Tab-separated table of C-alpha atoms in Angstrom:
chain	number	residue	atom	x	y	z
L	12	UNK	CA	-0.209	-0.021	-0.007
L	13	UNK	CA	1.401	3.453	-0.917
L	14	UNK	CA	0.172	6.405	0.771
L	15	UNK	CA	0.228	9.270	-1.385
L	16	UNK	CA	2.329	12.376	-0.229
L	17	UNK	CA	4.598	10.124	2.180
L	18	UNK	CA	8.142	9.944	0.569
L	19	UNK	CA	10.747	7.682	2.710
L	20	UNK	CA	14.209	7.159	2.023
L	21	UNK	CA	15.554	3.615	1.084
L	22	UNK	CA	18.126	2.786	3.281
L	23	UNK	CA	21.138	1.352	1.650
L	24	UNK	CA	23.185	-1.495	3.648
L	25	UNK	CA	26.242	-0.125	4.965
L	26	UNK	CA	29.743	-1.836	4.256
L	27	UNK	CA	29.662	-3.514	7.517
L	28	UNK	CA	26.229	-5.311	7.190
L	29	UNK	CA	27.140	-6.369	3.389
L	30	UNK	CA	30.142	-8.102	5.169
L	31	UNK	CA	28.606	-9.543	7.885
L	32	UNK	CA	26.110	-10.799	5.601
L	33	UNK	CA	28.421	-12.361	3.007
L	34	UNK	CA	30.449	-13.868	6.006
L	35	UNK	CA	27.063	-15.451	7.390
L	36	UNK	CA	26.272	-16.834	3.755
L	37	UNK	CA	29.971	-18.366	3.737
L	38	UNK	CA	29.386	-19.794	6.899
L	39	UNK	CA	25.982	-21.419	6.053
L	40	UNK	CA	27.255	-23.118	2.901
L	41	UNK	CA	30.101	-24.547	4.765
L	42	UNK	CA	27.627	-25.952	7.145
L	43	UNK	CA	25.561	-27.368	4.327
L	44	UNK	CA	28.779	-29.004	2.763
L	45	UNK	CA	30.098	-30.286	6.102
L	46	UNK	CA	26.636	-31.948	6.744
L	47	UNK	CA	26.477	-33.360	3.243
L	48	UNK	CA	30.168	-34.996	3.809
L	49	UNK	CA	28.947	-36.342	7.174
L	50	UNK	CA	25.971	-37.793	5.651
L	51	UNK	CA	28.042	-39.522	2.919
L	52	UNK	CA	30.812	-40.489	5.278
L	53	UNK	CA	28.891	-41.652	8.155
L	54	UNK	CA	27.788	-45.353	6.906
L	55	UNK	CA	31.490	-45.913	5.715
L	56	UNK	CA	32.739	-44.890	9.289
L	57	UNK	CA	30.124	-47.112	10.939
L	58	UNK	CA	31.073	-50.055	8.483
L	59	UNK	CA	34.984	-49.395	9.478
L	60	UNK	CA	34.022	-49.435	13.237
L	61	UNK	CA	32.154	-52.572	13.050
L	62	UNK	CA	34.785	-54.362	11.176
L	63	UNK	CA	37.550	-53.263	13.291
L	64	UNK	CA	35.548	-54.137	16.425
L	65	UNK	CA	34.531	-57.619	14.724
L	66	UNK	CA	38.469	-58.064	14.106
L	67	UNK	CA	39.455	-57.205	17.546
L	68	UNK	CA	36.950	-59.592	19.181
L	69	UNK	CA	38.045	-62.316	16.807
L	70	UNK	CA	41.804	-61.895	17.482
L	71	UNK	CA	41.060	-61.796	21.396
L	72	UNK	CA	38.864	-64.810	20.927
L	73	UNK	CA	41.398	-66.644	18.861
L	74	UNK	CA	44.406	-65.505	21.169
L	75	UNK	CA	42.408	-67.242	24.279
L	76	UNK	CA	41.781	-70.349	22.315
L	77	UNK	CA	45.367	-70.629	21.550
L	78	UNK	CA	46.300	-69.959	25.112
L	79	UNK	CA	43.924	-72.696	26.674
L	80	UNK	CA	45.551	-75.400	24.414
């Protein structure tokens, strides 16, 4: 709605405002990229952890079996 006879000045963002806005945009994009990498890497990390724990358990049982004989 435009009221006739009322003129207002359009505020132009200051240099500091533009810099802070751009810095915030960069941080948001870095967060998006980090989240995407975490989503892709999480299954591989879980698979690696399960394999490592399984091998560790297997070696421990194998060692106990060999020492018992």
